[in-house]
Amino acid sequence: MAMAPISPPHAMGSNRTRTIMLQVLGATLPGVALLTWFFGWGTLINILLASCFALVIEALILHLRKRPVMFFLNDGSALVTAWLLALALPPYSPWWLVLVATGFAMVFGKHLYGGLGQNPFNPAMLGYAVVLVSFPVEMTSWPVWRGIEELQPALTPTLGLLEGLQRVFIPGSLPADGWATATALDVVRNNSALTMAELRATEPALGGMAGRAWEWVSLAWLAGGLFLLYKRIYSWHAPVGMLGALALMSLLFWNGDGSASNGSPLFHLLGGATMLGAFFIVTDPVSSATSPRGRLVFGAGVGVLVYVIRVWGNYPDAVAFAVLLMNLCAPTIDYYTAPRTYGHARATRGMGKGQSERH
Amino acid sequence: MTAQIRIHDIPGGIHPPENKAQSTTRGVEQPPLPARLILPLLQHIGVPAEPVVKVGDHVLKGQLLATAQGRFSCALHAPTSGTIAEIGPAPYPHVSGLHEPAIVLDSDGEDRWVELEPIADYRALDHVTLVEKLAAAGISGMGGAGFPTATKLLSRPDHRIETLIINGAECEPYITADDMTMRHYPAQVVTGIEILMHVLTPEQVLIGIEDNKPEAIAAMREAAQHNPTIRVVPIPTKYPSGGEKQLIQILTGREVPSGGLPADIGVLCQNTGTALAVHDAVMLGRPLISRVVTLTGGALERPTNVQALIGTPISELLAFAGLQRERLHRLVLGGPMMGFTVDPQAPIIKTSNCLLAATEQELPTPPPALPCIRCGLCAEACPAQLLPQQLHWFALGKDYPQLQRYNLFDCIECGACAYVCPSSIPLVQYFRAGKGEIRAIEQQHTKAEQSRVRYEQRLERLQREAEQRERDRQARAEKAARAKAAREAREAQEQQTGAATEPDLARVKARIPTLSPEQKQLKIAAATARMALQKAQKQLNANPDNSDLQAQVVQLEQAHAEAQQAFEQATSQEDT
Ligand code: SF4
Ligand code: SF4
């Protein structure tokens, strides 16, 4: 009888890190599909490029760190980072942009800190922030979406595969005008003369709620997020914290539809990367707070910061910076949100090393 | 039945596959009488029992074999009649596989009882006598760790027990021993409970049973319906609702204070199996010599429950249930969540509730652990509201203060965290190791502290003795001097009457080395320092590698040199 003494529990649940990662990837599919519908092949090319770069870089680093390469590659975490990054970048980002972003995410975001589970920052957001700061032009030129030509004949969306590949691999080979445009967040930010209604009339990008294509894509992220919640991949705390705080902020500071409008709550909830952030970024367990209560605080912090940066900061969208800032705060949040242990009158909170209070 | 008992939810918890149905179809069977029984002297928490029989003695079924050694010990009786074959180390059901002291009994096949002394009317007895009867029957908790029941009943005489909780939750997968006990012996269990009530006089008795055991709930309700104080409370099925602390929380909404006992909040928990044993001890006069054990797992042809004699070798029970050796992958005593792997040579003891002979599919070898991704699933599953991922992190770094700060010692080792961990991290193993290391360090501290105190006391005593000797010597010297002076004076007087005696006496006195009180003190100090130094040097010779001792010797050398110097200075100053 081969019976090595094994520590209890002997039974194991069916949770596996790899399965979790794959489910996260699966949950992005509706959003990926809609992005592709609206913007053409760009999103898929992004994903493909980022995935290849991420896997190769991960394998290289694991090899250098003398870790079992296949064992860790298999956990799927590198793929998740790559996908989320690829989804955050504008479709048809030049290949080198993807490479730089992925490289930063993997090397500085993950392995410099010791690999999976050790990184204080969300690797995808770190990579994103680095290229956003370094290459603002490329990062803010979102291609126009399918259907815009009917509203604004001067613009043509890039829908062909060949055309798309050309944009990615030989940047500058196609005319720069007429295919990229400002996002809805940009438009509202830069507007100071028109009321929201007038703005909506002149800028088709605004759409009905938060930017024509974006509102649909956002709803797709929401659907994916609900699936993950249903699957109990993560708890509701971080997404609810972020969306709740963002809604509250945009309600408090909503100054109507005048020319100085900050945008309605709906605009903020469905605009930009809010939904992607709420269901795929702040839910990254590694760089978030630990306890459910901590995650609620973490998410709320991100929500507040997103609004602050969007409205009063220098960047039109802010999820990446907000997440990175809150990553910095996560350990502190952990200290102050530890749950109260069974049999203890109070939770041990704060930074001290003292013993916890007993009943 | 009066008002509904409010059920409180516990945080966390998991729903592993129950796997209980396979072992409940055959009732409680009687396995064949084993030829040889192994009866470890320690089957409970506490001090081993002391044998009162010799090798070669013939004993009857139910006869006392070993007596309890104090309150934290438990008597042991012969499960059948036969001859004592050995008293010494024998296989023991523990994960280490180490042998432990035991009485080995060869059965004579007659299974002949000693004369039993049932109690006709327990209500006529006071609770001390009843508790003594339970202690004499060798009953210890049959669900958990095996705390001697009599001691538990008396544990807090200053606390009133308001609520007696009977734990029939049996939340671990596979195990059905309590379920079958309640289904097949409901009247006896209720009588056992009533005996406990007579001892404790609680205001209410709550029998907590998970709602996946409808037959047991019905049987217990039926058996207890004559007694309005006893209430059967179905609770939601969720692991680990049967943990003592968790069941108390579910049924009363209260928490046992950290480091305290349920009695601190007026609650006492007993297991259904224990209630049955109490019934047998009082109503039938039978000591605890057998128990219901679940035999289950995919490697058994006919999973079942048996009324097994304590001390029956595990291998014989497995054979009774049709063990298929080639399918056996892991043999666990207890359930799949908190049980431990055992050797089939070992016997079952009073706390053994289940033997799980699992196949590879049932309990596969865990995959290698991945890094923690801080997903927080463990924290969500933890019924004690701990942060297992943080504890794991600190256990890896051996950061004991942080482990304690994060309440490691409130972990009940239920394994819910490890069960849900997607990275397959053996969290419980880390927590046990951490607890063990912290305990060891604390013990070392107490030991070091004790020996420091002892050492200081010894130094003091040596110093006192040295001072005393010095005083005695001085006294003797002075006395001698005085006597001599007197004699000389007398002689002088006799020789030349009226001659001056004073100068002589002064001269004599001057010859005796007298020391001022400070000098004396310095001299004593120097002597003490020398003694301490010599002792430390001796110790150091015995343990040359002890760096503490090395440091001590250096210090003592210095102290001695200083003391000696001070003394010499003091005396030389006097001389000049
Ligand atoms: S369940 Fe496992 S991987 Fe997840 S946080 Fe806990 S220890 Fe880490
Ligand atoms: S084993 Fe300890 S830490 Fe893990 S879930 Fe149970 S009580 Fe919590």
Tab-separated table of N, CA and C in Angstrom, chain B residues 8-116:
chain	number	residue	atom	x	y	z
B	8	HIS	N	-28.291	30.520	13.548
B	8	HIS	CA	-27.391	31.597	13.124
B	8	HIS	C	-26.446	31.045	12.074
B	9	ASP	N	-26.094	31.887	11.142
B	9	ASP	CA	-25.176	31.425	10.101
B	9	ASP	C	-23.748	31.577	10.614
B	10	ILE	N	-22.869	30.703	10.140
B	10	ILE	CA	-21.453	30.917	10.451
B	10	ILE	C	-20.785	31.484	9.209
B	11	PRO	N	-19.767	32.295	9.401
B	11	PRO	CA	-19.069	32.810	8.228
B	11	PRO	C	-18.345	31.677	7.517
B	12	GLY	N	-18.106	31.863	6.251
B	12	GLY	CA	-17.303	30.907	5.492
B	12	GLY	C	-17.970	29.553	5.388
B	13	GLY	N	-17.146	28.543	5.361
B	13	GLY	CA	-17.658	27.182	5.226
B	13	GLY	C	-17.665	26.743	3.770
B	14	ILE	N	-17.745	25.439	3.579
B	14	ILE	CA	-17.703	24.885	2.227
B	14	ILE	C	-18.725	23.757	2.102
B	15	HIS	N	-18.954	23.337	0.887
B	15	HIS	CA	-19.892	22.241	0.626
B	15	HIS	C	-19.221	21.145	-0.183
B	16	PRO	N	-18.332	20.395	0.453
B	16	PRO	CA	-17.700	19.303	-0.296
B	16	PRO	C	-18.721	18.198	-0.556
B	17	PRO	N	-18.467	17.349	-1.569
B	17	PRO	CA	-19.391	16.243	-1.833
B	17	PRO	C	-19.561	15.402	-0.565
B	18	GLU	N	-20.806	15.026	-0.250
B	18	GLU	CA	-21.043	14.428	1.064
B	18	GLU	C	-20.603	12.970	1.170
B	19	ASN	N	-20.874	12.192	0.137
B	19	ASN	CA	-20.434	10.793	0.148
B	19	ASN	C	-20.863	10.037	1.383
B	20	LYS	N	-22.073	10.279	1.849
B	20	LYS	CA	-22.504	9.614	3.069
B	20	LYS	C	-23.424	8.432	2.788
B	21	ALA	N	-24.070	8.468	1.627
B	21	ALA	CA	-25.114	7.464	1.381
B	21	ALA	C	-24.559	6.049	1.358
B	22	GLN	N	-23.310	5.890	0.846
B	22	GLN	CA	-22.836	4.522	0.620
B	22	GLN	C	-22.687	3.708	1.898
B	23	SER	N	-22.497	4.365	3.057
B	23	SER	CA	-22.234	3.570	4.265
B	23	SER	C	-23.463	3.454	5.176
B	24	THR	N	-24.636	3.901	4.725
B	24	THR	CA	-25.783	3.894	5.640
B	24	THR	C	-26.828	2.844	5.281
B	25	THR	N	-26.519	1.965	4.343
B	25	THR	CA	-27.569	1.047	3.893
B	25	THR	C	-27.604	-0.247	4.697
B	26	ARG	N	-26.579	-0.507	5.489
B	26	ARG	CA	-26.509	-1.824	6.138
B	26	ARG	C	-26.714	-1.764	7.634
B	27	GLY	N	-27.148	-0.653	8.140
B	27	GLY	CA	-27.357	-0.551	9.584
B	27	GLY	C	-26.041	-0.543	10.324
B	28	VAL	N	-26.077	-0.960	11.602
B	28	VAL	CA	-24.860	-1.064	12.393
B	28	VAL	C	-24.565	-2.536	12.578
B	29	GLU	N	-23.502	-3.004	11.942
B	29	GLU	CA	-23.214	-4.441	11.942
B	29	GLU	C	-22.244	-4.813	13.060
B	30	GLN	N	-22.185	-6.108	13.286
B	30	GLN	CA	-21.288	-6.628	14.320
B	30	GLN	C	-20.159	-7.380	13.639
B	31	PRO	N	-18.942	-6.860	13.642
B	31	PRO	CA	-17.842	-7.585	12.997
B	31	PRO	C	-17.439	-8.774	13.870
B	32	PRO	N	-16.719	-9.755	13.285
B	32	PRO	CA	-16.297	-10.903	14.096
B	32	PRO	C	-15.376	-10.481	15.236
B	33	LEU	N	-15.381	-11.286	16.280
B	33	LEU	CA	-14.533	-11.004	17.444
B	33	LEU	C	-13.065	-11.139	17.033
B	34	PRO	N	-12.262	-10.087	17.222
B	34	PRO	CA	-10.850	-10.212	16.815
B	34	PRO	C	-10.101	-11.149	17.759
B	35	ALA	N	-9.070	-11.791	17.232
B	35	ALA	CA	-8.279	-12.698	18.061
B	35	ALA	C	-7.394	-11.916	19.018
B	36	ARG	N	-6.981	-10.754	18.591
B	36	ARG	CA	-6.050	-9.979	19.411
B	36	ARG	C	-6.465	-8.513	19.379
B	37	LEU	N	-6.483	-7.903	20.561
B	37	LEU	CA	-6.869	-6.490	20.651
B	37	LEU	C	-5.681	-5.687	21.158
B	38	ILE	N	-5.495	-4.515	20.601
B	38	ILE	CA	-4.414	-3.633	21.058
B	38	ILE	C	-5.057	-2.438	21.741
B	39	LEU	N	-4.755	-2.257	23.022
B	39	LEU	CA	-5.432	-1.212	23.795
B	39	LEU	C	-4.430	-0.171	24.282
B	40	PRO	N	-4.202	0.870	23.490
B	40	PRO	CA	-3.251	1.904	23.920
B	40	PRO	C	-3.678	2.507	25.253
B	41	LEU	N	-2.687	2.865	26.064
B	41	LEU	CA	-3.004	3.434	27.380
B	41	LEU	C	-3.438	4.888	27.255
B	42	LEU	N	-3.136	5.489	26.126
B	42	LEU	CA	-3.535	6.879	25.914
B	42	LEU	C	-4.499	6.922	24.731
B	43	GLN	N	-5.796	7.022	25.054
B	43	GLN	CA	-6.791	7.093	23.980
B	43	GLN	C	-7.549	8.398	24.068
B	44	HIS	N	-7.081	9.269	24.906
B	44	HIS	CA	-7.792	10.506	25.195
B	44	HIS	C	-6.743	11.603	25.247
B	45	ILE	N	-7.174	12.826	25.457
B	45	ILE	CA	-6.220	13.914	25.673
B	45	ILE	C	-5.778	13.863	27.123
B	46	GLY	N	-4.498	13.886	27.379
B	46	GLY	CA	-4.042	13.952	28.767
B	46	GLY	C	-3.003	12.909	29.101
B	47	VAL	N	-3.124	12.328	30.290
B	47	VAL	CA	-2.107	11.447	30.858
B	47	VAL	C	-2.509	9.995	30.596
B	48	PRO	N	-1.542	9.133	30.200
B	48	PRO	CA	-1.894	7.728	29.954
B	48	PRO	C	-2.424	7.053	31.219
B	49	ALA	N	-3.243	6.043	31.006
B	49	ALA	CA	-3.732	5.269	32.142
B	49	ALA	C	-2.628	4.349	32.635
B	50	GLU	N	-2.767	3.872	33.889
B	50	GLU	CA	-1.733	3.024	34.511
B	50	GLU	C	-2.264	1.597	34.587
B	51	PRO	N	-1.548	0.623	33.976
B	51	PRO	CA	-2.071	-0.749	33.971
B	51	PRO	C	-2.223	-1.299	35.392
B	52	VAL	N	-3.297	-2.086	35.608
B	52	VAL	CA	-3.466	-2.756	36.894
B	52	VAL	C	-3.491	-4.278	36.692
B	53	VAL	N	-3.093	-4.741	35.519
B	53	VAL	CA	-3.029	-6.176	35.248
B	53	VAL	C	-1.598	-6.516	34.831
B	54	LYS	N	-1.275	-7.803	34.878
B	54	LYS	CA	0.055	-8.252	34.471
B	54	LYS	C	-0.073	-9.144	33.244
B	55	VAL	N	1.034	-9.311	32.559
B	55	VAL	CA	1.048	-10.239	31.435
B	55	VAL	C	0.689	-11.624	31.967
B	56	GLY	N	-0.189	-12.308	31.274
B	56	GLY	CA	-0.602	-13.650	31.700
B	56	GLY	C	-1.905	-13.654	32.472
B	57	ASP	N	-2.324	-12.501	32.984
B	57	ASP	CA	-3.599	-12.439	33.710
B	57	ASP	C	-4.751	-12.781	32.778
B	58	HIS	N	-5.719	-13.467	33.336
B	58	HIS	CA	-6.945	-13.680	32.571
B	58	HIS	C	-7.949	-12.628	32.999
B	59	VAL	N	-8.564	-11.993	32.032
B	59	VAL	CA	-9.510	-10.928	32.377
B	59	VAL	C	-10.853	-11.208	31.723
B	60	LEU	N	-11.878	-10.627	32.314
B	60	LEU	CA	-13.217	-10.765	31.764
B	60	LEU	C	-13.601	-9.504	31.017
B	61	LYS	N	-14.569	-9.646	30.166
B	61	LYS	CA	-15.054	-8.511	29.372
B	61	LYS	C	-15.574	-7.421	30.310
B	62	GLY	N	-15.066	-6.218	30.137
B	62	GLY	CA	-15.516	-5.109	30.973
B	62	GLY	C	-14.690	-4.929	32.232
B	63	GLN	N	-13.705	-5.792	32.434
B	63	GLN	CA	-12.853	-5.667	33.621
B	63	GLN	C	-11.870	-4.513	33.457
B	64	LEU	N	-11.575	-3.858	34.562
B	64	LEU	CA	-10.644	-2.728	34.517
B	64	LEU	C	-9.234	-3.212	34.194
B	65	LEU	N	-8.606	-2.602	33.174
B	65	LEU	CA	-7.236	-2.973	32.820
B	65	LEU	C	-6.230	-1.924	33.271
B	66	ALA	N	-6.667	-0.680	33.239
B	66	ALA	CA	-5.742	0.395	33.608
B	66	ALA	C	-6.564	1.516	34.214
B	67	THR	N	-6.014	2.149	35.251
B	67	THR	CA	-6.781	3.203	35.925
B	67	THR	C	-6.328	4.580	35.467
B	68	ALA	N	-7.232	5.511	35.630
B	68	ALA	CA	-6.930	6.889	35.268
B	68	ALA	C	-5.886	7.448	36.218
B	69	GLN	N	-4.993	8.258	35.679
B	69	GLN	CA	-3.982	8.928	36.501
B	69	GLN	C	-4.377	10.390	36.647
B	70	GLY	N	-5.248	10.659	37.563
B	70	GLY	CA	-5.667	12.040	37.768
B	70	GLY	C	-6.835	12.406	36.878
B	71	ARG	N	-7.148	13.695	36.904
B	71	ARG	CA	-8.353	14.153	36.224
B	71	ARG	C	-8.226	14.143	34.701
B	72	PHE	N	-7.010	14.332	34.220
B	72	PHE	CA	-6.837	14.378	32.771
B	72	PHE	C	-6.405	13.028	32.243
B	73	SER	N	-7.095	12.017	32.703
B	73	SER	CA	-6.756	10.675	32.295
B	73	SER	C	-8.038	9.865	32.270
B	74	CYS	N	-7.957	8.656	31.762
B	74	CYS	CA	-9.171	7.914	31.495
B	74	CYS	C	-8.911	6.427	31.697
B	75	ALA	N	-9.818	5.771	32.384
B	75	ALA	CA	-9.647	4.346	32.656
B	75	ALA	C	-9.848	3.531	31.378
B	76	LEU	N	-9.323	2.304	31.419
B	76	LEU	CA	-9.373	1.438	30.245
B	76	LEU	C	-9.866	0.064	30.683
B	77	HIS	N	-10.779	-0.520	29.893
B	77	HIS	CA	-11.379	-1.807	30.262
B	77	HIS	C	-11.178	-2.831	29.162
B	78	ALA	N	-11.328	-4.105	29.548
B	78	ALA	CA	-11.156	-5.182	28.568
B	78	ALA	C	-12.389	-5.250	27.677
B	79	PRO	N	-12.195	-5.140	26.358
B	79	PRO	CA	-13.348	-5.197	25.450
B	79	PRO	C	-13.910	-6.614	25.303
B	80	THR	N	-13.140	-7.611	25.669
B	80	THR	CA	-13.646	-8.979	25.634
B	80	THR	C	-12.868	-9.775	26.680
B	81	SER	N	-13.265	-11.006	26.910
B	81	SER	CA	-12.522	-11.803	27.885
B	81	SER	C	-11.323	-12.452	27.195
B	82	GLY	N	-10.265	-12.667	27.973
B	82	GLY	CA	-9.068	-13.255	27.380
B	82	GLY	C	-7.861	-13.092	28.287
B	83	THR	N	-6.675	-13.234	27.695
B	83	THR	CA	-5.438	-13.214	28.462
B	83	THR	C	-4.584	-12.023	28.034
B	84	ILE	N	-3.965	-11.387	29.002
B	84	ILE	CA	-3.056	-10.290	28.681
B	84	ILE	C	-1.792	-10.873	28.067
B	85	ALA	N	-1.524	-10.516	26.821
B	85	ALA	CA	-0.384	-11.100	26.126
B	85	ALA	C	0.867	-10.252	26.287
B	86	GLU	N	0.682	-8.937	26.272
B	86	GLU	CA	1.855	-8.058	26.327
B	86	GLU	C	1.442	-6.753	26.966
B	87	ILE	N	2.389	-6.105	27.596
B	87	ILE	CA	2.183	-4.705	27.979
B	87	ILE	C	3.435	-3.978	27.525
B	88	GLY	N	3.293	-3.111	26.548
B	88	GLY	CA	4.474	-2.433	26.015
B	88	GLY	C	4.114	-1.709	24.742
B	89	PRO	N	5.131	-1.219	24.036
B	89	PRO	CA	4.856	-0.440	22.823
B	89	PRO	C	4.153	-1.299	21.766
B	90	ALA	N	3.126	-0.730	21.168
B	90	ALA	CA	2.361	-1.442	20.145
B	90	ALA	C	1.890	-0.417	19.126
B	91	PRO	N	1.477	-0.875	17.949
B	91	PRO	CA	1.026	0.084	16.928
B	91	PRO	C	-0.063	0.998	17.471
B	92	TYR	N	-0.026	2.257	17.032
B	92	TYR	CA	-0.927	3.271	17.566
B	92	TYR	C	-1.463	4.078	16.394
B	93	PRO	N	-2.738	4.418	16.410
B	93	PRO	CA	-3.282	5.179	15.274
B	93	PRO	C	-2.842	6.631	15.305
B	94	HIS	N	-1.712	6.884	14.767
B	94	HIS	CA	-1.201	8.249	14.689
B	94	HIS	C	-0.471	8.381	13.372
B	95	VAL	N	-0.432	9.593	12.862
B	95	VAL	CA	0.141	9.784	11.540
B	95	VAL	C	1.623	9.423	11.513
B	96	SER	N	2.283	9.553	12.661
B	96	SER	CA	3.721	9.260	12.697
B	96	SER	C	3.995	7.768	12.547
B	97	GLY	N	2.992	6.927	12.891
B	97	GLY	CA	3.214	5.491	12.824
B	97	GLY	C	4.056	4.973	13.982
B	98	LEU	N	4.395	5.838	14.941
B	98	LEU	CA	5.202	5.404	16.082
B	98	LEU	C	4.382	4.498	16.991
B	99	HIS	N	5.066	3.581	17.674
B	99	HIS	CA	4.379	2.716	18.625
B	99	HIS	C	4.215	3.428	19.965
B	100	GLU	N	3.152	3.063	20.672
B	100	GLU	CA	2.874	3.688	21.963
B	100	GLU	C	2.564	2.586	22.968
B	101	PRO	N	2.739	2.858	24.272
B	101	PRO	CA	2.454	1.844	25.288
B	101	PRO	C	1.002	1.372	25.200
B	102	ALA	N	0.834	0.074	25.279
B	102	ALA	CA	-0.510	-0.493	25.147
B	102	ALA	C	-0.579	-1.819	25.878
B	103	ILE	N	-1.816	-2.233	26.156
B	103	ILE	CA	-2.049	-3.573	26.695
B	103	ILE	C	-2.575	-4.414	25.540
B	104	VAL	N	-1.904	-5.528	25.298
B	104	VAL	CA	-2.348	-6.391	24.205
B	104	VAL	C	-3.096	-7.576	24.809
B	105	LEU	N	-4.329	-7.780	24.313
B	105	LEU	CA	-5.207	-8.779	24.907
B	105	LEU	C	-5.530	-9.850	23.875
B	106	ASP	N	-5.236	-11.117	24.217
B	106	ASP	CA	-5.623	-12.231	23.347
B	106	ASP	C	-6.993	-12.719	23.785
B	107	SER	N	-7.938	-12.693	22.877
B	107	SER	CA	-9.292	-13.045	23.281
B	107	SER	C	-9.425	-14.553	23.429
B	108	ASP	N	-10.248	-14.991	24.375
B	108	ASP	CA	-10.459	-16.428	24.547
B	108	ASP	C	-11.692	-16.904	23.789
B	109	GLY	N	-12.328	-16.015	23.066
B	109	GLY	CA	-13.450	-16.392	22.230
B	109	GLY	C	-14.761	-16.534	22.986
B	110	GLU	N	-14.732	-16.416	24.327
B	110	GLU	CA	-15.972	-16.631	25.081
B	110	GLU	C	-16.751	-15.341	25.282
B	111	ASP	N	-16.022	-14.223	25.246
B	111	ASP	CA	-16.669	-12.930	25.367
B	111	ASP	C	-17.516	-12.869	26.651
B	112	ARG	N	-16.929	-13.299	27.766
B	112	ARG	CA	-17.665	-13.411	29.032
B	112	ARG	C	-17.539	-12.120	29.847
B	113	TRP	N	-18.668	-11.558	30.263
B	113	TRP	CA	-18.692	-10.293	30.986
B	113	TRP	C	-18.286	-10.469	32.448
B	114	VAL	N	-17.720	-9.413	33.007
B	114	VAL	CA	-17.643	-9.332	34.474
B	114	VAL	C	-19.062	-9.060	34.968
B	115	GLU	N	-19.228	-9.097	36.253
B	115	GLU	CA	-20.534	-8.767	36.791
B	115	GLU	C	-20.730	-7.259	36.670
B	116	LEU	N	-21.819	-6.867	36.052
B	116	LEU	CA	-22.041	-5.438	35.811
B	116	LEU	C	-22.909	-4.851	36.913
